[in-house]
mmCIF file with all atom_site columns, C-alpha atoms in Angstrom:
data_model
loop_
_atom_site.group_PDB
_atom_site.id
_atom_site.type_symbol
_atom_site.label_atom_id
_atom_site.label_alt_id
_atom_site.label_comp_id
_atom_site.label_asym_id
_atom_site.label_entity_id
_atom_site.label_seq_id
_atom_site.pdbx_PDB_ins_code
_atom_site.Cartn_x
_atom_site.Cartn_y
_atom_site.Cartn_z
_atom_site.occupancy
_atom_site.B_iso_or_equiv
_atom_site.pdbx_formal_charge
_atom_site.auth_seq_id
_atom_site.auth_comp_id
_atom_site.auth_asym_id
_atom_site.auth_atom_id
_atom_site.pdbx_PDB_model_num
ATOM 1   C CA . MET D 1 1   ? 97.445 123.131 233.323 1.00 46.00 ? 1   MET D CA 1
ATOM 2   C CA . GLY D 1 2   ? 94.254 125.356 230.970 1.00 51.00 ? 2   GLY D CA 1
ATOM 3   C CA . PRO D 1 3   ? 91.114 125.731 230.801 1.00 53.00 ? 3   PRO D CA 1
ATOM 4   C CA . ASP D 1 4   ? 89.751 122.463 228.962 1.00 58.00 ? 4   ASP D CA 1
ATOM 5   C CA . PRO D 1 5   ? 88.282 124.463 225.390 1.00 61.00 ? 5   PRO D CA 1
ATOM 6   C CA . SER D 1 6   ? 85.846 121.477 225.042 1.00 67.00 ? 6   SER D CA 1
ATOM 7   C CA . THR D 1 7   ? 84.578 122.044 228.399 1.00 75.00 ? 7   THR D CA 1
ATOM 8   C CA . ASP D 1 8   ? 84.457 126.679 227.640 1.00 91.00 ? 8   ASP D CA 1
ATOM 9   C CA . LEU D 1 9   ? 81.894 125.802 224.161 1.00 94.00 ? 9   LEU D CA 1
ATOM 10  C CA . GLU D 1 10  ? 79.900 123.521 225.797 1.00 95.00 ? 10  GLU D CA 1
ATOM 11  C CA . LEU D 1 11  ? 79.101 125.915 229.268 1.00 96.00 ? 11  LEU D CA 1
ATOM 12  C CA . ALA D 1 12  ? 78.982 128.948 226.089 1.00 96.00 ? 12  ALA D CA 1
ATOM 13  C CA . ARG D 1 13  ? 76.124 126.494 224.752 1.00 96.00 ? 13  ARG D CA 1
ATOM 14  C CA . GLU D 1 14  ? 74.078 125.632 226.705 1.00 97.00 ? 14  GLU D CA 1
ATOM 15  C CA . ARG D 1 15  ? 74.049 129.350 228.141 1.00 97.00 ? 15  ARG D CA 1
ATOM 16  C CA . VAL D 1 16  ? 72.823 131.057 224.765 1.00 97.00 ? 16  VAL D CA 1
ATOM 17  C CA . MET D 1 17  ? 70.243 128.419 224.938 1.00 97.00 ? 17  MET D CA 1
ATOM 18  C CA . ALA D 1 18  ? 69.096 128.550 228.281 1.00 97.00 ? 18  ALA D CA 1
ATOM 19  C CA . ALA D 1 19  ? 69.738 133.299 226.615 1.00 97.00 ? 19  ALA D CA 1
ATOM 20  C CA . THR D 1 20  ? 67.471 132.066 224.160 1.00 97.00 ? 20  THR D CA 1
ATOM 21  C CA . ARG D 1 21  ? 64.826 130.478 226.277 1.00 96.00 ? 21  ARG D CA 1
ATOM 22  C CA . GLU D 1 22  ? 64.247 134.014 228.270 1.00 97.00 ? 22  GLU D CA 1
ATOM 23  C CA . LEU D 1 23  ? 65.382 136.048 224.552 1.00 97.00 ? 23  LEU D CA 1
ATOM 24  C CA . ASP D 1 24  ? 67.664 137.996 225.870 1.00 97.00 ? 24  ASP D CA 1
ATOM 25  C CA . GLY D 1 25  ? 69.332 138.527 223.043 1.00 95.00 ? 25  GLY D CA 1
ATOM 26  C CA . ALA D 1 26  ? 71.994 141.410 224.686 1.00 96.00 ? 26  ALA D CA 1
ATOM 27  C CA . THR D 1 27  ? 73.567 138.058 226.981 1.00 97.00 ? 27  THR D CA 1
ATOM 28  C CA . VAL D 1 28  ? 73.410 136.086 223.399 1.00 97.00 ? 28  VAL D CA 1
ATOM 29  C CA . ARG D 1 29  ? 75.695 138.698 221.210 1.00 96.00 ? 29  ARG D CA 1
ATOM 30  C CA . ASP D 1 30  ? 77.816 138.960 224.250 1.00 96.00 ? 30  ASP D CA 1
ATOM 31  C CA . LEU D 1 31  ? 78.287 134.755 225.011 1.00 96.00 ? 31  LEU D CA 1
ATOM 32  C CA . LEU D 1 32  ? 79.297 134.191 220.990 1.00 96.00 ? 32  LEU D CA 1
ATOM 33  C CA . LEU D 1 33  ? 82.115 136.873 221.301 1.00 94.00 ? 33  LEU D CA 1
ATOM 34  C CA . ASP D 1 34  ? 83.006 135.922 223.727 1.00 94.00 ? 34  ASP D CA 1
ATOM 35  C CA . ALA D 1 35  ? 83.563 132.300 222.655 1.00 95.00 ? 35  ALA D CA 1
ATOM 36  C CA . LEU D 1 36  ? 84.870 133.969 218.856 1.00 93.00 ? 36  LEU D CA 1
ATOM 37  C CA . LEU D 1 37  ? 87.059 135.796 220.620 1.00 92.00 ? 37  LEU D CA 1
ATOM 38  C CA . VAL D 1 38  ? 88.672 133.019 223.016 1.00 93.00 ? 38  VAL D CA 1
ATOM 39  C CA . SER D 1 39  ? 87.539 129.740 220.278 1.00 94.00 ? 39  SER D CA 1
ATOM 40  C CA . GLY D 1 40  ? 87.466 131.133 217.180 1.00 94.00 ? 40  GLY D CA 1
ATOM 41  C CA . VAL D 1 41  ? 84.618 131.732 214.463 1.00 94.00 ? 41  VAL D CA 1
ATOM 42  C CA . ASP D 1 42  ? 84.964 127.037 213.224 1.00 96.00 ? 42  ASP D CA 1
ATOM 43  C CA . ALA D 1 43  ? 84.515 125.927 217.400 1.00 96.00 ? 43  ALA D CA 1
ATOM 44  C CA . THR D 1 44  ? 81.772 128.913 218.047 1.00 96.00 ? 44  THR D CA 1
ATOM 45  C CA . VAL D 1 45  ? 79.629 127.683 214.356 1.00 96.00 ? 45  VAL D CA 1
ATOM 46  C CA . THR D 1 46  ? 80.374 123.869 215.015 1.00 96.00 ? 46  THR D CA 1
ATOM 47  C CA . ARG D 1 47  ? 80.318 123.555 219.283 1.00 96.00 ? 47  ARG D CA 1
ATOM 48  C CA . VAL D 1 48  ? 78.023 126.748 219.983 1.00 97.00 ? 48  VAL D CA 1
ATOM 49  C CA . ILE D 1 49  ? 75.865 128.087 217.510 1.00 96.00 ? 49  ILE D CA 1
ATOM 50  C CA . MET D 1 50  ? 74.886 124.422 215.495 1.00 96.00 ? 50  MET D CA 1
ATOM 51  C CA . PRO D 1 51  ? 74.238 122.679 217.699 1.00 96.00 ? 51  PRO D CA 1
ATOM 52  C CA . VAL D 1 52  ? 71.558 125.027 219.727 1.00 97.00 ? 52  VAL D CA 1
ATOM 53  C CA . LEU D 1 53  ? 70.113 126.279 216.473 1.00 95.00 ? 53  LEU D CA 1
ATOM 54  C CA . LYS D 1 54  ? 69.172 121.926 216.402 1.00 95.00 ? 54  LYS D CA 1
ATOM 55  C CA . GLU D 1 55  ? 67.937 122.612 221.003 1.00 96.00 ? 55  GLU D CA 1
ATOM 56  C CA . VAL D 1 56  ? 65.459 125.168 219.577 1.00 96.00 ? 56  VAL D CA 1
ATOM 57  C CA . GLY D 1 57  ? 64.209 123.627 216.454 1.00 93.00 ? 57  GLY D CA 1
ATOM 58  C CA . ASP D 1 58  ? 64.030 119.968 218.264 1.00 95.00 ? 58  ASP D CA 1
ATOM 59  C CA . ALA D 1 59  ? 62.253 121.728 220.960 1.00 94.00 ? 59  ALA D CA 1
ATOM 60  C CA . TRP D 1 60  ? 59.842 123.685 218.733 1.00 92.00 ? 60  TRP D CA 1
ATOM 61  C CA . GLU D 1 61  ? 58.993 120.231 217.272 1.00 92.00 ? 61  GLU D CA 1
ATOM 62  C CA . SER D 1 62  ? 57.703 118.524 220.469 1.00 94.00 ? 62  SER D CA 1
ATOM 63  C CA . GLY D 1 63  ? 56.266 121.922 221.808 1.00 93.00 ? 63  GLY D CA 1
ATOM 64  C CA . ARG D 1 64  ? 58.877 123.246 224.960 1.00 95.00 ? 64  ARG D CA 1
ATOM 65  C CA . LEU D 1 65  ? 59.672 126.366 222.651 1.00 93.00 ? 65  LEU D CA 1
ATOM 66  C CA . GLY D 1 66  ? 57.344 128.643 220.592 1.00 93.00 ? 66  GLY D CA 1
ATOM 67  C CA . VAL D 1 67  ? 58.129 129.934 217.368 1.00 94.00 ? 67  VAL D CA 1
ATOM 68  C CA . VAL D 1 68  ? 59.494 133.012 218.180 1.00 96.00 ? 68  VAL D CA 1
ATOM 69  C CA . HIS D 1 69  ? 61.839 132.059 219.598 1.00 95.00 ? 69  HIS D CA 1
ATOM 70  C CA . GLU D 1 70  ? 63.527 130.486 216.445 1.00 93.00 ? 70  GLU D CA 1
ATOM 71  C CA . HIS D 1 71  ? 62.982 134.141 214.609 1.00 94.00 ? 71  HIS D CA 1
ATOM 72  C CA . PHE D 1 72  ? 64.753 135.837 217.841 1.00 96.00 ? 72  PHE D CA 1
ATOM 73  C CA . VAL D 1 73  ? 67.744 132.715 217.669 1.00 95.00 ? 73  VAL D CA 1
ATOM 74  C CA . SER D 1 74  ? 67.681 133.880 214.432 1.00 94.00 ? 74  SER D CA 1
ATOM 75  C CA . SER D 1 75  ? 67.836 136.843 213.921 1.00 94.00 ? 75  SER D CA 1
ATOM 76  C CA . ALA D 1 76  ? 70.707 137.349 217.310 1.00 95.00 ? 76  ALA D CA 1
ATOM 77  C CA . PHE D 1 77  ? 72.985 135.283 215.625 1.00 94.00 ? 77  PHE D CA 1
ATOM 78  C CA . ARG D 1 78  ? 72.095 137.401 212.380 1.00 91.00 ? 78  ARG D CA 1
ATOM 79  C CA . GLY D 1 79  ? 72.852 140.196 214.419 1.00 92.00 ? 79  GLY D CA 1
ATOM 80  C CA . VAL D 1 80  ? 76.257 139.076 214.968 1.00 92.00 ? 80  VAL D CA 1
ATOM 81  C CA . LEU D 1 81  ? 77.680 137.275 212.003 1.00 86.00 ? 81  LEU D CA 1
ATOM 82  C CA . GLY D 1 82  ? 77.461 141.205 211.474 1.00 84.00 ? 82  GLY D CA 1
ATOM 83  C CA . GLU D 1 83  ? 79.524 142.404 213.472 1.00 84.00 ? 83  GLU D CA 1
ATOM 84  C CA . LEU D 1 84  ? 81.932 140.161 211.739 1.00 79.00 ? 84  LEU D CA 1
ATOM 85  C CA . ARG D 1 85  ? 81.476 140.555 208.719 1.00 74.00 ? 85  ARG D CA 1
ATOM 86  C CA . LEU D 1 86  ? 84.707 142.767 207.991 1.00 70.00 ? 86  LEU D CA 1
ATOM 87  C CA . PRO D 1 87  ? 85.273 144.217 204.916 1.00 70.00 ? 87  PRO D CA 1
ATOM 88  C CA . VAL D 1 88  ? 88.847 141.875 203.288 1.00 68.00 ? 88  VAL D CA 1
ATOM 89  C CA . GLN D 1 89  ? 91.451 143.842 201.686 1.00 64.00 ? 89  GLN D CA 1
ATOM 90  C CA . GLY D 1 90  ? 93.907 142.645 199.513 1.00 65.00 ? 90  GLY D CA 1
ATOM 91  C CA . THR D 1 91  ? 94.968 140.962 196.077 1.00 63.00 ? 91  THR D CA 1
ATOM 92  C CA . GLN D 1 92  ? 95.437 138.422 198.064 1.00 63.00 ? 92  GLN D CA 1
ATOM 93  C CA . ALA D 1 93  ? 91.487 137.895 198.292 1.00 83.00 ? 93  ALA D CA 1
ATOM 94  C CA . ARG D 1 94  ? 89.772 135.503 197.194 1.00 94.00 ? 94  ARG D CA 1
ATOM 95  C CA . THR D 1 95  ? 85.522 136.280 196.658 1.00 95.00 ? 95  THR D CA 1
ATOM 96  C CA . VAL D 1 96  ? 82.211 133.442 196.887 1.00 97.00 ? 96  VAL D CA 1
ATOM 97  C CA . VAL D 1 97  ? 78.539 133.990 196.242 1.00 98.00 ? 97  VAL D CA 1
ATOM 98  C CA . LEU D 1 98  ? 76.640 131.881 198.387 1.00 98.00 ? 98  LEU D CA 1
ATOM 99  C CA . ALA D 1 99  ? 73.003 131.068 198.237 1.00 97.00 ? 99  ALA D CA 1
ATOM 100 C CA . CYS D 1 100 ? 69.756 129.452 198.472 1.00 96.00 ? 100 CYS D CA 1
ATOM 101 C CA . PRO D 1 101 ? 68.418 127.989 194.663 1.00 95.00 ? 101 PRO D CA 1
ATOM 102 C CA . PRO D 1 102 ? 64.262 129.158 194.288 1.00 93.00 ? 102 PRO D CA 1
ATOM 103 C CA . ARG D 1 103 ? 62.222 128.616 196.849 1.00 91.00 ? 103 ARG D CA 1
ATOM 104 C CA . GLU D 1 104 ? 65.144 126.660 199.624 1.00 92.00 ? 104 GLU D CA 1
ATOM 105 C CA . LEU D 1 105 ? 64.120 129.467 202.769 1.00 90.00 ? 105 LEU D CA 1
ATOM 106 C CA . HIS D 1 106 ? 66.718 128.119 205.044 1.00 87.00 ? 106 HIS D CA 1
ATOM 107 C CA . ASP D 1 107 ? 70.218 130.464 204.767 1.00 92.00 ? 107 ASP D CA 1
ATOM 108 C CA . LEU D 1 108 ? 70.505 131.011 207.784 1.00 93.00 ? 108 LEU D CA 1
ATOM 109 C CA . PRO D 1 109 ? 73.773 127.202 207.987 1.00 93.00 ? 109 PRO D CA 1
ATOM 110 C CA . LEU D 1 110 ? 74.752 129.187 205.091 1.00 95.00 ? 110 LEU D CA 1
ATOM 111 C CA . GLU D 1 111 ? 75.211 132.683 206.439 1.00 94.00 ? 111 GLU D CA 1
ATOM 112 C CA . LEU D 1 112 ? 77.661 130.974 209.546 1.00 95.00 ? 112 LEU D CA 1
ATOM 113 C CA . PHE D 1 113 ? 79.285 128.864 206.608 1.00 96.00 ? 113 PHE D CA 1
ATOM 114 C CA . GLY D 1 114 ? 79.891 132.499 205.284 1.00 95.00 ? 114 GLY D CA 1
ATOM 115 C CA . ALA D 1 115 ? 81.851 133.799 208.534 1.00 95.00 ? 115 ALA D CA 1
ATOM 116 C CA . MET D 1 116 ? 84.109 130.056 208.767 1.00 96.00 ? 116 MET D CA 1
ATOM 117 C CA . LEU D 1 117 ? 85.120 130.843 205.038 1.00 96.00 ? 117 LEU D CA 1
ATOM 118 C CA . HIS D 1 118 ? 85.369 134.520 205.851 1.00 93.00 ? 118 HIS D CA 1
ATOM 119 C CA . ALA D 1 119 ? 87.582 133.930 208.542 1.00 92.00 ? 119 ALA D CA 1
ATOM 120 C CA . ARG D 1 120 ? 89.706 132.695 205.808 1.00 92.00 ? 120 ARG D CA 1
ATOM 121 C CA . TRP D 1 121 ? 90.273 135.340 204.339 1.00 91.00 ? 121 TRP D CA 1
ATOM 122 C CA . TRP D 1 122 ? 87.831 135.404 201.917 1.00 94.00 ? 122 TRP D CA 1
ATOM 123 C CA . ARG D 1 123 ? 85.338 138.050 200.397 1.00 93.00 ? 123 ARG D CA 1
ATOM 124 C CA . VAL D 1 124 ? 81.671 136.335 201.658 1.00 94.00 ? 124 VAL D CA 1
ATOM 125 C CA . VAL D 1 125 ? 78.873 137.850 198.988 1.00 95.00 ? 125 VAL D CA 1
ATOM 126 C CA . SER D 1 126 ? 75.561 136.655 200.473 1.00 95.00 ? 126 SER D CA 1
ATOM 127 C CA . LEU D 1 127 ? 72.565 136.563 198.045 1.00 96.00 ? 127 LEU D CA 1
ATOM 128 C CA . GLY D 1 128 ? 70.250 134.497 200.360 1.00 93.00 ? 128 GLY D CA 1
ATOM 129 C CA . ALA D 1 129 ? 67.279 132.883 200.267 1.00 93.00 ? 129 ALA D CA 1
ATOM 130 C CA . ASN D 1 130 ? 65.152 132.130 196.693 1.00 95.00 ? 130 ASN D CA 1
ATOM 131 C CA . SER D 1 131 ? 67.771 133.573 194.495 1.00 95.00 ? 131 SER D CA 1
ATOM 132 C CA . PRO D 1 132 ? 67.081 133.236 191.321 1.00 95.00 ? 132 PRO D CA 1
ATOM 133 C CA . MET D 1 133 ? 69.554 131.345 188.560 1.00 95.00 ? 133 MET D CA 1
ATOM 134 C CA . THR D 1 134 ? 69.838 133.892 186.752 1.00 95.00 ? 134 THR D CA 1
ATOM 135 C CA . ALA D 1 135 ? 70.613 136.613 189.508 1.00 96.00 ? 135 ALA D CA 1
ATOM 136 C CA . ILE D 1 136 ? 73.029 133.959 191.049 1.00 96.00 ? 136 ILE D CA 1
ATOM 137 C CA . GLY D 1 137 ? 74.875 134.153 187.241 1.00 96.00 ? 137 GLY D CA 1
ATOM 138 C CA . GLU D 1 138 ? 75.038 137.497 187.514 1.00 97.00 ? 138 GLU D CA 1
ATOM 139 C CA . ALA D 1 139 ? 76.799 138.108 190.987 1.00 97.00 ? 139 ALA D CA 1
ATOM 140 C CA . THR D 1 140 ? 79.652 135.530 189.666 1.00 97.00 ? 140 THR D CA 1
ATOM 141 C CA . ARG D 1 141 ? 80.304 137.437 186.564 1.00 96.00 ? 141 ARG D CA 1
ATOM 142 C CA . PHE D 1 142 ? 79.986 141.364 188.041 1.00 97.00 ? 142 PHE D CA 1
ATOM 143 C CA . LEU D 1 143 ? 81.750 140.407 191.020 1.00 95.00 ? 143 LEU D CA 1
ATOM 144 C CA . SER D 1 144 ? 84.428 138.356 188.832 1.00 94.00 ? 144 SER D CA 1
ATOM 145 C CA . ALA D 1 145 ? 84.286 135.694 191.681 1.00 96.00 ? 145 ALA D CA 1
ATOM 146 C CA . ASP D 1 146 ? 86.550 132.689 192.493 1.00 97.00 ? 146 ASP D CA 1
ATOM 147 C CA . ALA D 1 147 ? 83.419 130.039 193.935 1.00 97.00 ? 147 ALA D CA 1
ATOM 148 C CA . VAL D 1 148 ? 80.041 130.090 194.273 1.00 98.00 ? 148 VAL D CA 1
ATOM 149 C CA . VAL D 1 149 ? 78.431 127.781 196.972 1.00 98.00 ? 149 VAL D CA 1
ATOM 150 C CA . LEU D 1 150 ? 74.514 127.012 196.962 1.00 97.00 ? 150 LEU D CA 1
ATOM 151 C CA . ALA D 1 151 ? 72.521 125.138 199.407 1.00 97.00 ? 151 ALA D CA 1
ATOM 152 C CA . GLY D 1 152 ? 69.388 124.187 200.172 1.00 95.00 ? 152 GLY D CA 1
ATOM 153 C CA . VAL D 1 153 ? 67.426 120.933 201.602 1.00 94.00 ? 153 VAL D CA 1
ATOM 154 C CA . ARG D 1 154 ? 65.352 119.596 198.266 1.00 94.00 ? 154 ARG D CA 1
ATOM 155 C CA . ARG D 1 155 ? 66.983 118.035 195.997 1.00 94.00 ? 155 ARG D CA 1
ATOM 156 C CA . SER D 1 156 ? 64.668 119.369 192.972 1.00 93.00 ? 156 SER D CA 1
ATOM 157 C CA . ALA D 1 157 ? 66.724 122.530 193.539 1.00 92.00 ? 157 ALA D CA 1
ATOM 158 C CA . PHE D 1 158 ? 68.460 121.393 191.956 1.00 94.00 ? 158 PHE D CA 1
ATOM 159 C CA . GLU D 1 159 ? 68.100 118.504 189.199 1.00 92.00 ? 159 GLU D CA 1
ATOM 160 C CA . ALA D 1 160 ? 65.586 121.315 188.274 1.00 90.00 ? 160 ALA D CA 1
ATOM 161 C CA . ARG D 1 161 ? 68.683 123.769 187.899 1.00 92.00 ? 161 ARG D CA 1
ATOM 162 C CA . LEU D 1 162 ? 71.118 120.913 186.494 1.00 94.00 ? 162 LEU D CA 1
ATOM 163 C CA . PRO D 1 163 ? 72.240 123.160 182.596 1.00 93.00 ? 163 PRO D CA 1
ATOM 164 C CA . SER D 1 164 ? 72.938 126.607 185.297 1.00 93.00 ? 164 SER D CA 1
ATOM 165 C CA . LEU D 1 165 ? 75.074 124.575 187.075 1.00 95.00 ? 165 LEU D CA 1
ATOM 166 C CA . ALA D 1 166 ? 77.091 122.808 185.208 1.00 94.00 ? 166 ALA D CA 1
ATOM 167 C CA . ARG D 1 167 ? 77.119 125.678 182.742 1.00 94.00 ? 167 ARG D CA 1
ATOM 168 C CA . LEU D 1 168 ? 78.094 128.207 186.097 1.00 95.00 ? 168 LEU D CA 1
ATOM 169 C CA . GLY D 1 169 ? 80.778 125.037 186.864 1.00 94.00 ? 169 GLY D CA 1
ATOM 170 C CA . ARG D 1 170 ? 82.305 125.886 183.161 1.00 94.00 ? 170 ARG D CA 1
ATOM 171 C CA . SER D 1 171 ? 83.685 128.948 184.230 1.00 93.00 ? 171 SER D CA 1
ATOM 172 C CA . LEU D 1 172 ? 83.807 129.428 188.687 1.00 96.00 ? 172 LEU D CA 1
ATOM 173 C CA . PRO D 1 173 ? 83.710 126.239 190.962 1.00 96.00 ? 173 PRO D CA 1
ATOM 174 C CA . VAL D 1 174 ? 80.874 125.757 191.946 1.00 97.00 ? 174 VAL D CA 1
ATOM 175 C CA . PHE D 1 175 ? 79.683 124.029 195.596 1.00 98.00 ? 175 PHE D CA 1
ATOM 176 C CA . ILE D 1 176 ? 75.991 122.742 196.955 1.00 97.00 ? 176 ILE D CA 1
ATOM 177 C CA . ALA D 1 177 ? 75.757 122.021 200.114 1.00 96.00 ? 177 ALA D CA 1
ATOM 178 C CA . GLY D 1 178 ? 72.630 120.286 202.153 1.00 95.00 ? 178 GLY D CA 1
ATOM 179 C CA . GLU D 1 179 ? 70.416 117.282 201.883 1.00 94.00 ? 179 GLU D CA 1
ATOM 180 C CA . GLY D 1 180 ? 68.964 118.344 198.686 1.00 94.00 ? 180 GLY D CA 1
ATOM 181 C CA . ALA D 1 181 ? 72.551 117.956 197.476 1.00 95.00 ? 181 ALA D CA 1
ATOM 182 C CA . LYS D 1 182 ? 73.413 114.740 199.180 1.00 94.00 ? 182 LYS D CA 1
ATOM 183 C CA . ALA D 1 183 ? 70.330 113.245 197.297 1.00 93.00 ? 183 ALA D CA 1
ATOM 184 C CA . LEU D 1 184 ? 71.611 114.706 193.539 1.00 92.00 ? 184 LEU D CA 1
ATOM 185 C CA . PRO D 1 185 ? 72.853 110.580 191.921 1.00 90.00 ? 185 PRO D CA 1
ATOM 186 C CA . GLU D 1 186 ? 75.298 112.306 189.760 1.00 90.00 ? 186 GLU D CA 1
ATOM 187 C CA . PRO D 1 187 ? 76.064 116.390 190.376 1.00 92.00 ? 187 PRO D CA 1
ATOM 188 C CA . PRO D 1 188 ? 77.375 118.176 186.463 1.00 90.00 ? 188 PRO D CA 1
ATOM 189 C CA . HIS D 1 189 ? 80.424 118.134 186.043 1.00 90.00 ? 189 HIS D CA 1
ATOM 190 C CA . GLY D 1 190 ? 82.502 121.592 187.302 1.00 91.00 ? 190 GLY D CA 1
ATOM 191 C CA . VAL D 1 191 ? 80.349 120.987 190.714 1.00 96.00 ? 191 VAL D CA 1
ATOM 192 C CA . THR D 1 192 ? 81.003 119.439 194.261 1.00 97.00 ? 192 THR D CA 1
ATOM 193 C CA . VAL D 1 193 ? 79.175 118.612 196.886 1.00 97.00 ? 193 VAL D CA 1
ATOM 194 C CA . LEU D 1 194 ? 79.998 119.648 199.629 1.00 97.00 ? 194 LEU D CA 1
ATOM 195 C CA . PRO D 1 195 ? 80.601 116.807 202.939 1.00 96.00 ? 195 PRO D CA 1
ATOM 196 C CA . ASP D 1 196 ? 78.535 118.165 206.598 1.00 94.00 ? 196 ASP D CA 1
ATOM 197 C CA . ASP D 1 197 ? 81.178 118.976 208.674 1.00 94.00 ? 197 ASP D CA 1
ATOM 198 C CA . LEU D 1 198 ? 81.328 122.479 208.303 1.00 95.00 ? 198 LEU D CA 1
ATOM 199 C CA . GLU D 1 199 ? 85.058 122.823 209.392 1.00 96.00 ? 199 GLU D CA 1
ATOM 200 C CA . ALA D 1 200 ? 85.652 119.888 206.020 1.00 97.00 ? 200 ALA D CA 1
ATOM 201 C CA . ALA D 1 201 ? 83.555 121.707 203.895 1.00 97.00 ? 201 ALA D CA 1
ATOM 202 C CA . ALA D 1 202 ? 85.231 124.984 204.351 1.00 97.00 ? 202 ALA D CA 1
ATOM 203 C CA . GLY D 1 203 ? 88.744 123.467 204.143 1.00 96.00 ? 203 GLY D CA 1
ATOM 204 C CA . VAL D 1 204 ? 87.377 121.664 200.347 1.00 97.00 ? 204 VAL D CA 1
ATOM 205 C CA . VAL D 1 205 ? 85.957 125.118 199.502 1.00 97.00 ? 205 VAL D CA 1
ATOM 206 C CA . ASP D 1 206 ? 89.402 126.848 200.457 1.00 96.00 ? 206 ASP D CA 1
ATOM 207 C CA . ALA D 1 207 ? 91.582 124.918 198.819 1.00 95.00 ? 207 ALA D CA 1
ATOM 208 C CA . ALA D 1 208 ? 90.181 124.736 195.211 1.00 93.00 ? 208 ALA D CA 1
ATOM 209 C CA . VAL D 1 209 ? 91.046 128.363 195.270 1.00 90.00 ? 209 VAL D CA 1
ATOM 210 C CA . PRO D 1 210 ? 94.054 129.633 196.279 1.00 83.00 ? 210 PRO D CA 1
ATOM 211 C CA . ALA D 1 211 ? 94.877 133.092 197.675 1.00 74.00 ? 211 ALA D CA 1
ATOM 212 C CA . ARG D 1 212 ? 96.943 134.749 194.355 1.00 58.00 ? 212 ARG D CA 1
ATOM 213 C CA . ASP D 1 213 ? 97.035 137.389 192.208 1.00 47.00 ? 213 ASP D CA 1
ATOM 214 C CA . ARG D 1 214 ? 93.913 138.065 190.423 1.00 44.00 ? 214 ARG D CA 1
ATOM 215 C CA . ALA D 1 215 ? 94.635 141.628 188.728 1.00 42.00 ? 215 ALA D CA 1
ATOM 216 C CA . GLU D 1 216 ? 94.505 139.622 185.484 1.00 41.00 ? 216 GLU D CA 1
ATOM 217 C CA . GLU D 1 217 ? 91.583 136.675 185.966 1.00 43.00 ? 217 GLU D CA 1
ATOM 218 C CA . PRO D 1 218 ? 88.109 139.598 185.921 1.00 40.00 ? 218 PRO D CA 1
ATOM 219 C CA . ALA D 1 219 ? 88.913 140.415 181.754 1.00 36.00 ? 219 ALA D CA 1
ATOM 220 C CA . ALA D 1 220 ? 89.423 136.193 181.453 1.00 37.00 ? 220 ALA D CA 1
ATOM 221 C CA . ARG D 1 221 ? 86.629 135.080 183.542 1.00 40.00 ? 221 ARG D CA 1
ATOM 222 C CA . ALA D 1 222 ? 84.433 137.376 180.942 1.00 35.00 ? 222 ALA D CA 1
ATOM 223 C CA . HIS D 1 223 ? 85.234 135.399 177.990 1.00 35.00 ? 223 HIS D CA 1
ATOM 224 C CA . ASP D 1 224 ? 84.879 132.068 180.132 1.00 42.00 ? 224 ASP D CA 1
ATOM 225 C CA . ASP D 1 225 ? 81.336 133.011 181.481 1.00 40.00 ? 225 ASP D CA 1
ATOM 226 C CA . SER D 1 226 ? 79.514 134.551 178.322 1.00 36.00 ? 226 SER D CA 1
ATOM 227 C CA . GLU D 1 227 ? 76.381 132.049 178.455 1.00 40.00 ? 227 GLU D CA 1
ATOM 228 C CA . PRO D 1 228 ? 74.078 132.754 181.225 1.00 40.00 ? 228 PRO D CA 1
ATOM 229 C CA . ALA D 1 229 ? 72.694 131.082 183.891 1.00 48.00 ? 229 ALA D CA 1
ATOM 230 C CA . ILE D 1 230 ? 69.203 130.306 183.183 1.00 40.00 ? 230 ILE D CA 1
ATOM 231 C CA . GLY D 1 231 ? 66.505 128.747 186.213 1.00 45.00 ? 231 GLY D CA 1
#
């Protein structure tokens, strides 16, 4: 009988956390790359990276770790994500725009979600935190994007921009995530609230836009998206 993958991931999580306490970036990188190679993106994100982020956050709140550890682990994880993000080529590749709405500053979970979509053969274009709705709309049109995913912790981040979300939803699938999205009484038509489970959420986005030849789509989408999103 071979080794239990869950045990390997638990050990990786413990070692990444230990390296984080020591601010040992090289070890964090090596451990994550090993986990990614052996267990894949989904398992590494959900069983190693996200638990470490939560543990660091909890330790900071209790005073057991400092703000330096939060900044360190965020930077270390982003560095590994950058190494993974090789260009996705071919007409079958789909494009997704990721962004956090205005005044939403925590984009690392969204970047991790982007890595999971990238592993599903999506071209991921991230606008990062605090992105104006005008920029999000412009990016989707310029890229002839197949989908957009917005994440935020505040309900007002979405509630104040329902008209913009509705306009985007008329031209491409729009997905919203995070505590702010879940707090909405009802999303606009064409807008889907993603589940908390990242693997399930990636499956929802992936199933919404099957891989296909998109050669004839940009002109049609440009026509449908004539009204810009604002907010």
